[in-house]
PDB file of C-alpha atoms in Angstrom:
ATOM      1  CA  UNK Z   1     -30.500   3.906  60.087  1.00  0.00           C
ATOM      2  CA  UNK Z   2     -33.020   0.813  60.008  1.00  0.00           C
ATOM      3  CA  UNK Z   3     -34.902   0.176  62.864  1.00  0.00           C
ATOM      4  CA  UNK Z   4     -36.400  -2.691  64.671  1.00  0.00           C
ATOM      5  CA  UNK Z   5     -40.291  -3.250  64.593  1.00  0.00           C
ATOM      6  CA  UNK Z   6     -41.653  -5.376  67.811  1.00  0.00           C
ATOM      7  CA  UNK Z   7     -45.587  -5.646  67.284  1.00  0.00           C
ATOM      8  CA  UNK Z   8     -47.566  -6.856  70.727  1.00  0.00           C
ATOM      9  CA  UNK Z   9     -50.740  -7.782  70.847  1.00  0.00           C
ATOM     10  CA  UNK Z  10     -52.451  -5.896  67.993  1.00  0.00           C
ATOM     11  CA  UNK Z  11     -56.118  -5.944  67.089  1.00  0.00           C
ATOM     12  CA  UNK Z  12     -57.386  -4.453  63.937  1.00  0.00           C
ATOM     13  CA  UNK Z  13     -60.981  -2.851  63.299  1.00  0.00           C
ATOM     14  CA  UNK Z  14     -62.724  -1.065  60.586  1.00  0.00           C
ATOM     15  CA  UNK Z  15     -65.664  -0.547  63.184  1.00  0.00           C
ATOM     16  CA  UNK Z  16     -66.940  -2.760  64.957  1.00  0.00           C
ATOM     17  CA  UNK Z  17     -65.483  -5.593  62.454  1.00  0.00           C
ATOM     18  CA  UNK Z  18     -62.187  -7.320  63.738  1.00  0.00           C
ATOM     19  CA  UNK Z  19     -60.137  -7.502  60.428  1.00  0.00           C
ATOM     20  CA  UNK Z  20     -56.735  -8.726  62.240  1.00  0.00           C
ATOM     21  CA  UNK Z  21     -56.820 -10.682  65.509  1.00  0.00           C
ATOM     22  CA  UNK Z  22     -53.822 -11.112  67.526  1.00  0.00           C
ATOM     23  CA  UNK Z  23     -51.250 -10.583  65.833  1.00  0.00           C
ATOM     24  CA  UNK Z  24     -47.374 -10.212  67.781  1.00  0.00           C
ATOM     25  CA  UNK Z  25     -43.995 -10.440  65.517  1.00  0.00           C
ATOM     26  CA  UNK Z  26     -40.920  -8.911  65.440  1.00  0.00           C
ATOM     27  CA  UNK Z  27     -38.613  -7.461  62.398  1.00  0.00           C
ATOM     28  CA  UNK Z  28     -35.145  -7.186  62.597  1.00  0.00           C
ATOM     29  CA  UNK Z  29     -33.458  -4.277  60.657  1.00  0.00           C
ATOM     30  CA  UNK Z  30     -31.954  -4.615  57.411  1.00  0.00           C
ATOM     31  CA  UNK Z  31     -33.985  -8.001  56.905  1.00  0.00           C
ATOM     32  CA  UNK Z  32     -36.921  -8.320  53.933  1.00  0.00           C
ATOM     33  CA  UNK Z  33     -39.922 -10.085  55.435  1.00  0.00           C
ATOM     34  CA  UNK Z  34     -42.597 -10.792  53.044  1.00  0.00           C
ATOM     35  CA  UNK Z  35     -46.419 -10.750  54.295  1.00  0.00           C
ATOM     36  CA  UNK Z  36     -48.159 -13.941  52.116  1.00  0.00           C
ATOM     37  CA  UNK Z  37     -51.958 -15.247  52.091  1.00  0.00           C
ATOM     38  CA  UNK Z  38     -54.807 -15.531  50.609  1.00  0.00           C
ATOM     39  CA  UNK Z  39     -57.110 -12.670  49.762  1.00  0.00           C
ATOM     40  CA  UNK Z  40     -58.880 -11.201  52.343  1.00  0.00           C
ATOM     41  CA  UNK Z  41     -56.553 -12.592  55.417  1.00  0.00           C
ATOM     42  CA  UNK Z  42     -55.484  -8.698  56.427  1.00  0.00           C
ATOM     43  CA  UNK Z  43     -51.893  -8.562  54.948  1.00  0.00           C
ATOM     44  CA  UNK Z  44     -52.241  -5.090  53.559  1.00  0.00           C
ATOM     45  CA  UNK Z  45     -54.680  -4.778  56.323  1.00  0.00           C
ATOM     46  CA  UNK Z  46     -52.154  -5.616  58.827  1.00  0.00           C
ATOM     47  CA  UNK Z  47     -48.981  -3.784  56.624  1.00  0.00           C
ATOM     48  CA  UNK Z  48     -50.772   0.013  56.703  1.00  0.00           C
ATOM     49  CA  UNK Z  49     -50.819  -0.808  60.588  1.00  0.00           C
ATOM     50  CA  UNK Z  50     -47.376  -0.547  60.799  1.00  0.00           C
ATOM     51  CA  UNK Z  51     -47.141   3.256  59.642  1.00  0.00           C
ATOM     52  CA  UNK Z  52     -50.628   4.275  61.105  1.00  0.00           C
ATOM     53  CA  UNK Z  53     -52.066   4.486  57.808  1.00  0.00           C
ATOM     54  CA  UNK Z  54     -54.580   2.172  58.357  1.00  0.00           C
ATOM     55  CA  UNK Z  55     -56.780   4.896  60.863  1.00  0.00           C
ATOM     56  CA  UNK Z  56     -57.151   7.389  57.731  1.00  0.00           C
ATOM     57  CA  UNK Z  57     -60.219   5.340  57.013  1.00  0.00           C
ATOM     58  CA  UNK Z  58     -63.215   6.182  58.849  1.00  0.00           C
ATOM     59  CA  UNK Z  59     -63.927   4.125  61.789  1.00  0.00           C
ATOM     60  CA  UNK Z  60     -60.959   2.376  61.427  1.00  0.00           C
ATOM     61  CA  UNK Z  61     -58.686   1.994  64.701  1.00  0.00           C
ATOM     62  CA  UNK Z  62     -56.008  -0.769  66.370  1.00  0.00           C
ATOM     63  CA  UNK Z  63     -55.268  -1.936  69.966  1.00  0.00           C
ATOM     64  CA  UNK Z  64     -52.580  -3.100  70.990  1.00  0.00           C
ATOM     65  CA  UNK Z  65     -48.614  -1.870  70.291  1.00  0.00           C
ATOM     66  CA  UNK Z  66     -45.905  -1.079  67.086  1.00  0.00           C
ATOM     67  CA  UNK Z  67     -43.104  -0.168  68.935  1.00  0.00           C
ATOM     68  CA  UNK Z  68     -40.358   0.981  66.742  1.00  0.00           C
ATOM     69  CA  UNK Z  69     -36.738   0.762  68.175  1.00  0.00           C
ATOM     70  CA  UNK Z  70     -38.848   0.763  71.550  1.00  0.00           C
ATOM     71  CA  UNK Z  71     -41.161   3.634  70.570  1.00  0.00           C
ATOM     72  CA  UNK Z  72     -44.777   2.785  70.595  1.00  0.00           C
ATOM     73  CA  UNK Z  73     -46.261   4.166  67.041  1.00  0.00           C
ATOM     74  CA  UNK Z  74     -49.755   4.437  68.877  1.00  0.00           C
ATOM     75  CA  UNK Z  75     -48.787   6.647  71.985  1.00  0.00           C
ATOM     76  CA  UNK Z  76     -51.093   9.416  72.754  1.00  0.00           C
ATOM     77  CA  UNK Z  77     -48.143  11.712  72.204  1.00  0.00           C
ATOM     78  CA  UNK Z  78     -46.866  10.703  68.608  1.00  0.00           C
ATOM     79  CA  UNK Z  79     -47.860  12.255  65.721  1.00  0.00           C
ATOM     80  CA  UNK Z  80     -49.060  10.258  63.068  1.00  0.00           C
ATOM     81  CA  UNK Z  81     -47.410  12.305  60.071  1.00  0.00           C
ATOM     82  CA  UNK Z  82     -44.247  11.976  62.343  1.00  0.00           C
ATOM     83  CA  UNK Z  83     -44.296   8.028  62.026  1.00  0.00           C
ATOM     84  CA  UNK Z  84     -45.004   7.936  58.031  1.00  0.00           C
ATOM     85  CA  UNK Z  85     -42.146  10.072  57.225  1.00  0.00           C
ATOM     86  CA  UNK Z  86     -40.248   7.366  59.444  1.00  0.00           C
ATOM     87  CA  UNK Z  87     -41.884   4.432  57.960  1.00  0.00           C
ATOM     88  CA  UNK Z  88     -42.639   5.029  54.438  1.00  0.00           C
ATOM     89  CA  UNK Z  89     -45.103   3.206  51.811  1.00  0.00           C
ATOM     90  CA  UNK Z  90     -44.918   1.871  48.226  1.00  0.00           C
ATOM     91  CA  UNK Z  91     -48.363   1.298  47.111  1.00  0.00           C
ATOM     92  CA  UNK Z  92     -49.413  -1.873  44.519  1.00  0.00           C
ATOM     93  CA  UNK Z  93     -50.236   0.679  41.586  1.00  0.00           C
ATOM     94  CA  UNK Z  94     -47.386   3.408  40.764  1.00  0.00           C
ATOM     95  CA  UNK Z  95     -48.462   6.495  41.561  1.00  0.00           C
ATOM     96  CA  UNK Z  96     -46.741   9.225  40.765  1.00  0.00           C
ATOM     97  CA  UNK Z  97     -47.936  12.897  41.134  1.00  0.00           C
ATOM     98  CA  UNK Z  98     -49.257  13.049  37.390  1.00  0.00           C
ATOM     99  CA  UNK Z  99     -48.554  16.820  36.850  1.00  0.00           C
ATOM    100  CA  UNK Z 100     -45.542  16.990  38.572  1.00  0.00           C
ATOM    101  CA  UNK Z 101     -42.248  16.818  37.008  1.00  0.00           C
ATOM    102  CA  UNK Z 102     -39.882  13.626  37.810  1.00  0.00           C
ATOM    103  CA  UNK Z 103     -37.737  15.618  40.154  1.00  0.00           C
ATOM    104  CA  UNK Z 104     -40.398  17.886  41.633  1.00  0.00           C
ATOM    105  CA  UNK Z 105     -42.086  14.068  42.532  1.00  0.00           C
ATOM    106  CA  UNK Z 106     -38.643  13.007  44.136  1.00  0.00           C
ATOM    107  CA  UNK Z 107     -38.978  16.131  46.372  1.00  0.00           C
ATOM    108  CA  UNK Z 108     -42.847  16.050  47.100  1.00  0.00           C
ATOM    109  CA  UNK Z 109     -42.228  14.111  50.706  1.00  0.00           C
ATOM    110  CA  UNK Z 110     -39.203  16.336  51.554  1.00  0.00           C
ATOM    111  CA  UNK Z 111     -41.571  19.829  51.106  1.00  0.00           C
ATOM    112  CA  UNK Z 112     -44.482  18.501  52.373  1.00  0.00           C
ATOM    113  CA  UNK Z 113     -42.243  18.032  55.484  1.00  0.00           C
ATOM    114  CA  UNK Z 114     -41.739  22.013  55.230  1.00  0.00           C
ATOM    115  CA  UNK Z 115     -38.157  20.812  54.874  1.00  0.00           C
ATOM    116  CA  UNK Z 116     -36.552  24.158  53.542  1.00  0.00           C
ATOM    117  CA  UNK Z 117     -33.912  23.507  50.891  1.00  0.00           C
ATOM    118  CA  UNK Z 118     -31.183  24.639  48.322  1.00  0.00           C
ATOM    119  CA  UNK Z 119     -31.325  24.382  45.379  1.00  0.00           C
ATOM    120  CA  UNK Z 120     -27.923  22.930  45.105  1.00  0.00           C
ATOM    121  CA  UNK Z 121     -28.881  20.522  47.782  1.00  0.00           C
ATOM    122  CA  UNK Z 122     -32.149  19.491  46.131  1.00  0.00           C
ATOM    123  CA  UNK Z 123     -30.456  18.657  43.198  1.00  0.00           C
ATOM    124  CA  UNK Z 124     -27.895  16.226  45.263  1.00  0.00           C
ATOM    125  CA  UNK Z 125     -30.997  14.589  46.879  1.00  0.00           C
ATOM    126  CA  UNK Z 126     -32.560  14.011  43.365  1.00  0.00           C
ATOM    127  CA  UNK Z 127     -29.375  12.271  42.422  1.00  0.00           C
ATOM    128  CA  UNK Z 128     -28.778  10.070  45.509  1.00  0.00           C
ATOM    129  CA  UNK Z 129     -32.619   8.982  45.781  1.00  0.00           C
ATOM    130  CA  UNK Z 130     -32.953   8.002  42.092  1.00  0.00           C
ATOM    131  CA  UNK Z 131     -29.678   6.629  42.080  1.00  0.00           C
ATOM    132  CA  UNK Z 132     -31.092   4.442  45.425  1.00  0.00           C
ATOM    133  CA  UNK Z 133     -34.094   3.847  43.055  1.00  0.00           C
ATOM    134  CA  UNK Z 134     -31.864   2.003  40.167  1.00  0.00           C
ATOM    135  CA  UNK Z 135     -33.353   5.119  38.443  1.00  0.00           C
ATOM    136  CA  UNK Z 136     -30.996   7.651  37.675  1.00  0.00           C
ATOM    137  CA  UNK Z 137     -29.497   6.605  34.567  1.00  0.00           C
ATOM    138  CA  UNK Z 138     -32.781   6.369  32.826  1.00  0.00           C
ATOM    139  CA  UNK Z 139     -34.169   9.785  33.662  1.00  0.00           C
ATOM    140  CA  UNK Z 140     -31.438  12.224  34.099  1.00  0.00           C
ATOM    141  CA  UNK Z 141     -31.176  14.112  31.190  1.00  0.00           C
ATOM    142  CA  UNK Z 142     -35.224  14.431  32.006  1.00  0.00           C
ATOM    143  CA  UNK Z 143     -36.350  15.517  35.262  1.00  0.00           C
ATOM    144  CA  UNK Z 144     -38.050  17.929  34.151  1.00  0.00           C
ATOM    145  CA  UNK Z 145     -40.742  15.860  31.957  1.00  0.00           C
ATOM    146  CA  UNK Z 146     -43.785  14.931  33.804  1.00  0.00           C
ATOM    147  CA  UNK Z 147     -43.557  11.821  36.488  1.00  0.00           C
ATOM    148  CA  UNK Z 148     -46.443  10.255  34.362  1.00  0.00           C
ATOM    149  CA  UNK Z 149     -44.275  10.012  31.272  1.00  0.00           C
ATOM    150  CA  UNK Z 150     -42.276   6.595  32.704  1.00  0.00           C
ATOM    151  CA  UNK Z 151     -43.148   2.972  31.958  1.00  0.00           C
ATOM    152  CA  UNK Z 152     -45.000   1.253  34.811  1.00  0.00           C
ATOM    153  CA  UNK Z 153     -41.549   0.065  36.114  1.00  0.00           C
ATOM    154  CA  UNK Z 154     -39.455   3.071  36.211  1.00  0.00           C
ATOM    155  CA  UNK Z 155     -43.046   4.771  37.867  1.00  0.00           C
ATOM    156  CA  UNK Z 156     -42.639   2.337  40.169  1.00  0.00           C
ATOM    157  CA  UNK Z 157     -39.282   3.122  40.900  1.00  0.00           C
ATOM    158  CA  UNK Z 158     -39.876   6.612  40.724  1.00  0.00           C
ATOM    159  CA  UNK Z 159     -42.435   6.261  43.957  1.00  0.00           C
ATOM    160  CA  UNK Z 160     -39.348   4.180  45.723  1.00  0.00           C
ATOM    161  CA  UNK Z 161     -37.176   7.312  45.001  1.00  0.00           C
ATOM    162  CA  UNK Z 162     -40.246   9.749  46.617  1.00  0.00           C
ATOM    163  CA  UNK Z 163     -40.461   7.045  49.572  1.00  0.00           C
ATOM    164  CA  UNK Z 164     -36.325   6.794  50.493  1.00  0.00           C
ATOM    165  CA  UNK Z 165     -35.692  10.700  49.624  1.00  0.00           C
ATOM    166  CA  UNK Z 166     -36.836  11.503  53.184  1.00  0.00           C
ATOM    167  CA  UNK Z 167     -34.523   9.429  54.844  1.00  0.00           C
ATOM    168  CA  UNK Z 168     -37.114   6.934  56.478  1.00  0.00           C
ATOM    169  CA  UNK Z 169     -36.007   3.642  58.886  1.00  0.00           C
ATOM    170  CA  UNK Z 170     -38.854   1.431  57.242  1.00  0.00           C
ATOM    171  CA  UNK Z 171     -40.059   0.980  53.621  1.00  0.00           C
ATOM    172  CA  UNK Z 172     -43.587  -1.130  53.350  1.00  0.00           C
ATOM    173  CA  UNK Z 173     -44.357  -2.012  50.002  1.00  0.00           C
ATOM    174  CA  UNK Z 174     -47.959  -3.217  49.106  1.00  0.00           C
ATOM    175  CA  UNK Z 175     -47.674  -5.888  46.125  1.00  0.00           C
ATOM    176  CA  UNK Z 176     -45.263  -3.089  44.960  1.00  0.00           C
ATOM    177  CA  UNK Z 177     -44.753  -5.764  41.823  1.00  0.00           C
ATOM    178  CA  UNK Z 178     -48.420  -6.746  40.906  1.00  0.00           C
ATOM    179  CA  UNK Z 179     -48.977  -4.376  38.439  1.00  0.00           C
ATOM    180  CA  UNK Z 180     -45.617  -4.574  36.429  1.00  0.00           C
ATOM    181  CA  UNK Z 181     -44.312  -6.702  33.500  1.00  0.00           C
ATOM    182  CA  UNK Z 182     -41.552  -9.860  34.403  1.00  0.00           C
ATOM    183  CA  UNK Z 183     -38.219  -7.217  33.600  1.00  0.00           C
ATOM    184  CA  UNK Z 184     -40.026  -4.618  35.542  1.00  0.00           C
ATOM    185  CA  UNK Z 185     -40.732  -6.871  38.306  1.00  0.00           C
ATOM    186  CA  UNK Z 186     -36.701  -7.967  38.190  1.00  0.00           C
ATOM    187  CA  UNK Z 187     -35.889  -4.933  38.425  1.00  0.00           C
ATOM    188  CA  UNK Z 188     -38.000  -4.150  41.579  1.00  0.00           C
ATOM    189  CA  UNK Z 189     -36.658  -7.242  43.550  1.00  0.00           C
ATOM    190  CA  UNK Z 190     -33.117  -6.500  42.517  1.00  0.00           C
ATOM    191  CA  UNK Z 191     -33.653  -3.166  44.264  1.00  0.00           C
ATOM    192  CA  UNK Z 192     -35.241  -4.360  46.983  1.00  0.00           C
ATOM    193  CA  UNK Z 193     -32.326  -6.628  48.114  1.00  0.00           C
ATOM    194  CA  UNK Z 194     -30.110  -3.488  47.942  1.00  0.00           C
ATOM    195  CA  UNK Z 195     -31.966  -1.536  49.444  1.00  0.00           C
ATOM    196  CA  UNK Z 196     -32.222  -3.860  52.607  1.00  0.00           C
ATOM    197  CA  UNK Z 197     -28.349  -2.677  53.618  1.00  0.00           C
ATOM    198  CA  UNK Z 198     -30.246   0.832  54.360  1.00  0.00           C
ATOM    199  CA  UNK Z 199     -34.031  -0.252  55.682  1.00  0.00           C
ATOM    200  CA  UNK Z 200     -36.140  -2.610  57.029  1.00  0.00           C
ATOM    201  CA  UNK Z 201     -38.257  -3.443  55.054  1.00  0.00           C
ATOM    202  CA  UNK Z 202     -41.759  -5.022  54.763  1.00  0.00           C
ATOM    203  CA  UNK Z 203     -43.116  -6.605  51.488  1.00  0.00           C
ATOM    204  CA  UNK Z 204     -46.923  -7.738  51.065  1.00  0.00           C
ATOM    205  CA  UNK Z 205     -46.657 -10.396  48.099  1.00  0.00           C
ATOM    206  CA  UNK Z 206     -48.967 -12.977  46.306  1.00  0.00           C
ATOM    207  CA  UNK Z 207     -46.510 -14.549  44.234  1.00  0.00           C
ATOM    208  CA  UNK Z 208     -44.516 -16.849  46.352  1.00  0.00           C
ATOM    209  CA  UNK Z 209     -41.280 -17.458  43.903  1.00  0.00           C
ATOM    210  CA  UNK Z 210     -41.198 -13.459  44.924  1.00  0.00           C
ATOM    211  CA  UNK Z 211     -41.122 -14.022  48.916  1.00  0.00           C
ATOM    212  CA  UNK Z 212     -38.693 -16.724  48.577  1.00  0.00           C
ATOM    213  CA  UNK Z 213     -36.889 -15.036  46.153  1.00  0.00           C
ATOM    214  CA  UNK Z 214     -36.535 -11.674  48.141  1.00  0.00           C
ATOM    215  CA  UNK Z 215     -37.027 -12.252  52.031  1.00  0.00           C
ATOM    216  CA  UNK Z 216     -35.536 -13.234  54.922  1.00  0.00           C
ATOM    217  CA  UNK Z 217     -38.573 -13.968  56.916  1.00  0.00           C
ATOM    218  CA  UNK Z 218     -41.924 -14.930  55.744  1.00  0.00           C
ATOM    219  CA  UNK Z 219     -45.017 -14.150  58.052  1.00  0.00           C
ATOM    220  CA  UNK Z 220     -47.893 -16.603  56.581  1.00  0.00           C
ATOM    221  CA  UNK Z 221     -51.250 -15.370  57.563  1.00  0.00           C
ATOM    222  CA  UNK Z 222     -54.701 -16.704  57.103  1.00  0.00           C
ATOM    223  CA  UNK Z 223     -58.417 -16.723  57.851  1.00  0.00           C
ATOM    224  CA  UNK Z 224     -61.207 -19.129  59.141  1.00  0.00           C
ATOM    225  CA  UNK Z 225     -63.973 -18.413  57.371  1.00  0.00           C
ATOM    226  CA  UNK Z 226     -66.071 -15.310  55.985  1.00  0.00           C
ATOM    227  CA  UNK Z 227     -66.283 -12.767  58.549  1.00  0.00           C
ATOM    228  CA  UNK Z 228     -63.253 -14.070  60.534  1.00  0.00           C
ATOM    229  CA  UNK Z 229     -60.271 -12.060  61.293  1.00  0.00           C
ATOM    230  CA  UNK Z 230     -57.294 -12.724  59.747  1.00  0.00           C
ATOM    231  CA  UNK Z 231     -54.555 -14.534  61.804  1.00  0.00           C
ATOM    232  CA  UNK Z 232     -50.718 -14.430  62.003  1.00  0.00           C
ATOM    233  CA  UNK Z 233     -50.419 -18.406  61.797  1.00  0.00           C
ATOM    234  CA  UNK Z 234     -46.477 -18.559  61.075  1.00  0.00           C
ATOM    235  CA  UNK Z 235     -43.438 -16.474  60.872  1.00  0.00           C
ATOM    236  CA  UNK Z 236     -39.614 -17.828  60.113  1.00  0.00           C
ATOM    237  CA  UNK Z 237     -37.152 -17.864  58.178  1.00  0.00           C
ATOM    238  CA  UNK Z 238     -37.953 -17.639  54.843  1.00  0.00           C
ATOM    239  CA  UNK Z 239     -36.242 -20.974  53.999  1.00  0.00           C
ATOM    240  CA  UNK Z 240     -38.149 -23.153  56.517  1.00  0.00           C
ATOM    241  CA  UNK Z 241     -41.356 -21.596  55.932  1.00  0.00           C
ATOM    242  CA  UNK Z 242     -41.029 -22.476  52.385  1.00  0.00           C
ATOM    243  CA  UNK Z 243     -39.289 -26.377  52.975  1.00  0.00           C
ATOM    244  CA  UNK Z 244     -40.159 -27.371  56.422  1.00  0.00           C
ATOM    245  CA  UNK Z 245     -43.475 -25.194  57.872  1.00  0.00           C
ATOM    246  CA  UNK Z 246     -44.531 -26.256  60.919  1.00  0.00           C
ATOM    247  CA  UNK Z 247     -48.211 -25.711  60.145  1.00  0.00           C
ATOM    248  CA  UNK Z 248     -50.388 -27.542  57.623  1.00  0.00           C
ATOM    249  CA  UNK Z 249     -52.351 -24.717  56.480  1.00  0.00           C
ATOM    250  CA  UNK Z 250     -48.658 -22.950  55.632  1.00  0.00           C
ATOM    251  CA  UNK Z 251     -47.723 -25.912  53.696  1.00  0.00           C
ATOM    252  CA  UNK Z 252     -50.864 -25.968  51.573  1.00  0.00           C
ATOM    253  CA  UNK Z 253     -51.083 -22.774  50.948  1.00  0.00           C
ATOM    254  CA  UNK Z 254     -46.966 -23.097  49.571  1.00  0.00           C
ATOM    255  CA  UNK Z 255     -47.971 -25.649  47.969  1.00  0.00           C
ATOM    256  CA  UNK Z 256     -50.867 -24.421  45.789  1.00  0.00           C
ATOM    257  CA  UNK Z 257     -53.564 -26.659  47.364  1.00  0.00           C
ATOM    258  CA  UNK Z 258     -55.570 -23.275  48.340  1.00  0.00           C
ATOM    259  CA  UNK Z 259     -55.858 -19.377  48.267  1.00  0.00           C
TER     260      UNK Z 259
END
């Protein structure tokens, strides 16, 4: 069940440094929207907002709202471990637990959760999350081989597997392509634009032939200068963003001139 994000008004500090000013969007579910920029605007900045993952550093804190299907993600009452099992993360590296086995990764969410289970019914989840993960076929007859022992694609695909295997609304995924080979990368966008008929999801990218290739909406941020927070400056349809952007800075950032 994807869910809608709304986000009001949100501020984002490490300190007493604004990293994100002002930023207010809204995601509909079952839609891709990509996050592009230049380094250093506060995409992934803005993107480990969205599942309170940003306030596990130090110092680090938002204002403002991420309501989620009308819940606010930054109540006093909500429980931050609560939210990332709902929204889940792909980071830009693969990381898969290194001495854990391929299945025992696929399941690593699910106990941490304290989510008691079968064995029979662990074994079905394994299935249907690799399977969601384009993975299956490749691993099957070797689960129990270490997580580590995958190319940097099927790794990849291996952390999707982890992410979707607890059943969350929202999937974020930080350059979840930067580190991977062309076929690796196919492979990753292919899944994505399945996966999108289960979850909203949210993709930080630097490679714009991968935004227009995979979203629906495009949210084009930017900074001012050194020291600056980073700005939402436009957010549409991926399609006019990329042909008809109502901004200047959007179009020359498109269009190679910076960034």
């Amino acid at each position: 069940m994807s869910k809608r994000i709304e986000v009001r008004d949100l501020n984002v500090f490490y300190g007493n440094f604004k990293a994100v000013a002002d930023v207010s969007l809204t995601i509909e579910p079952k839609t891709v929207t990509a996050f592009i920029g230049p380094s250093g605007c506060g995409k992934s900045t803005f993107l480990r907002t969205l599942n309170r993952m940003h306030e596990v550093i130090p110092g680090a804190y938002v204002e403002g709202e991420v309501l989620i299907d009308g819940e606010n993600l930054y109540a006093a009452n909500t429980d931050p471990v609560e939210v990332r099992r709902q929204v889940g993360m792909v980071f830009q590296r693969p990381n898969p637990f290194p001495t854990m086995s391929i299945r025992d990764n696929v399941l690593a969410g699910v106990k941490l959760n304290n989510n008691r289970i079968s064995k029979s019914d662990a074994d079905d989840l394994v299935k249907k999350s690799l399977q969601g993960a384009n993975l299956w076929k490749e691993v099957k007859d070797r689960l129990d081989k270490p997580g580590s022992s995958l190319s940097g694609g099927q790794q990849q695909r291996l952390c999707i597997a982890r992410a979707i295997a607890v059943s969350p609304d929202v999937l974020l995924m930080d350059e979840p392509c930067s580190a991977l080979d062309p076929i690796s990368t196919l492979a990753i966008e292919d899944l994505i634009d399945e996966l999108k008929s289960d979850f909203t999801i949210v993709i930080v990218t630097h490679n714009m032939q991968q935004a227009s290739r995979v979203s629906d909406k495009t949210a084009f941020f930017n900074i001012e200068g050194t020291g600056m927070p980073g700005r939402l400056i436009e957010y549409g349809d991926t399609r006019t963003i990329f042909e008809r952007p109502s901004v200047q800075a959007t179009e020359d950032y498109i269009s190679g001139r910076f960034g």
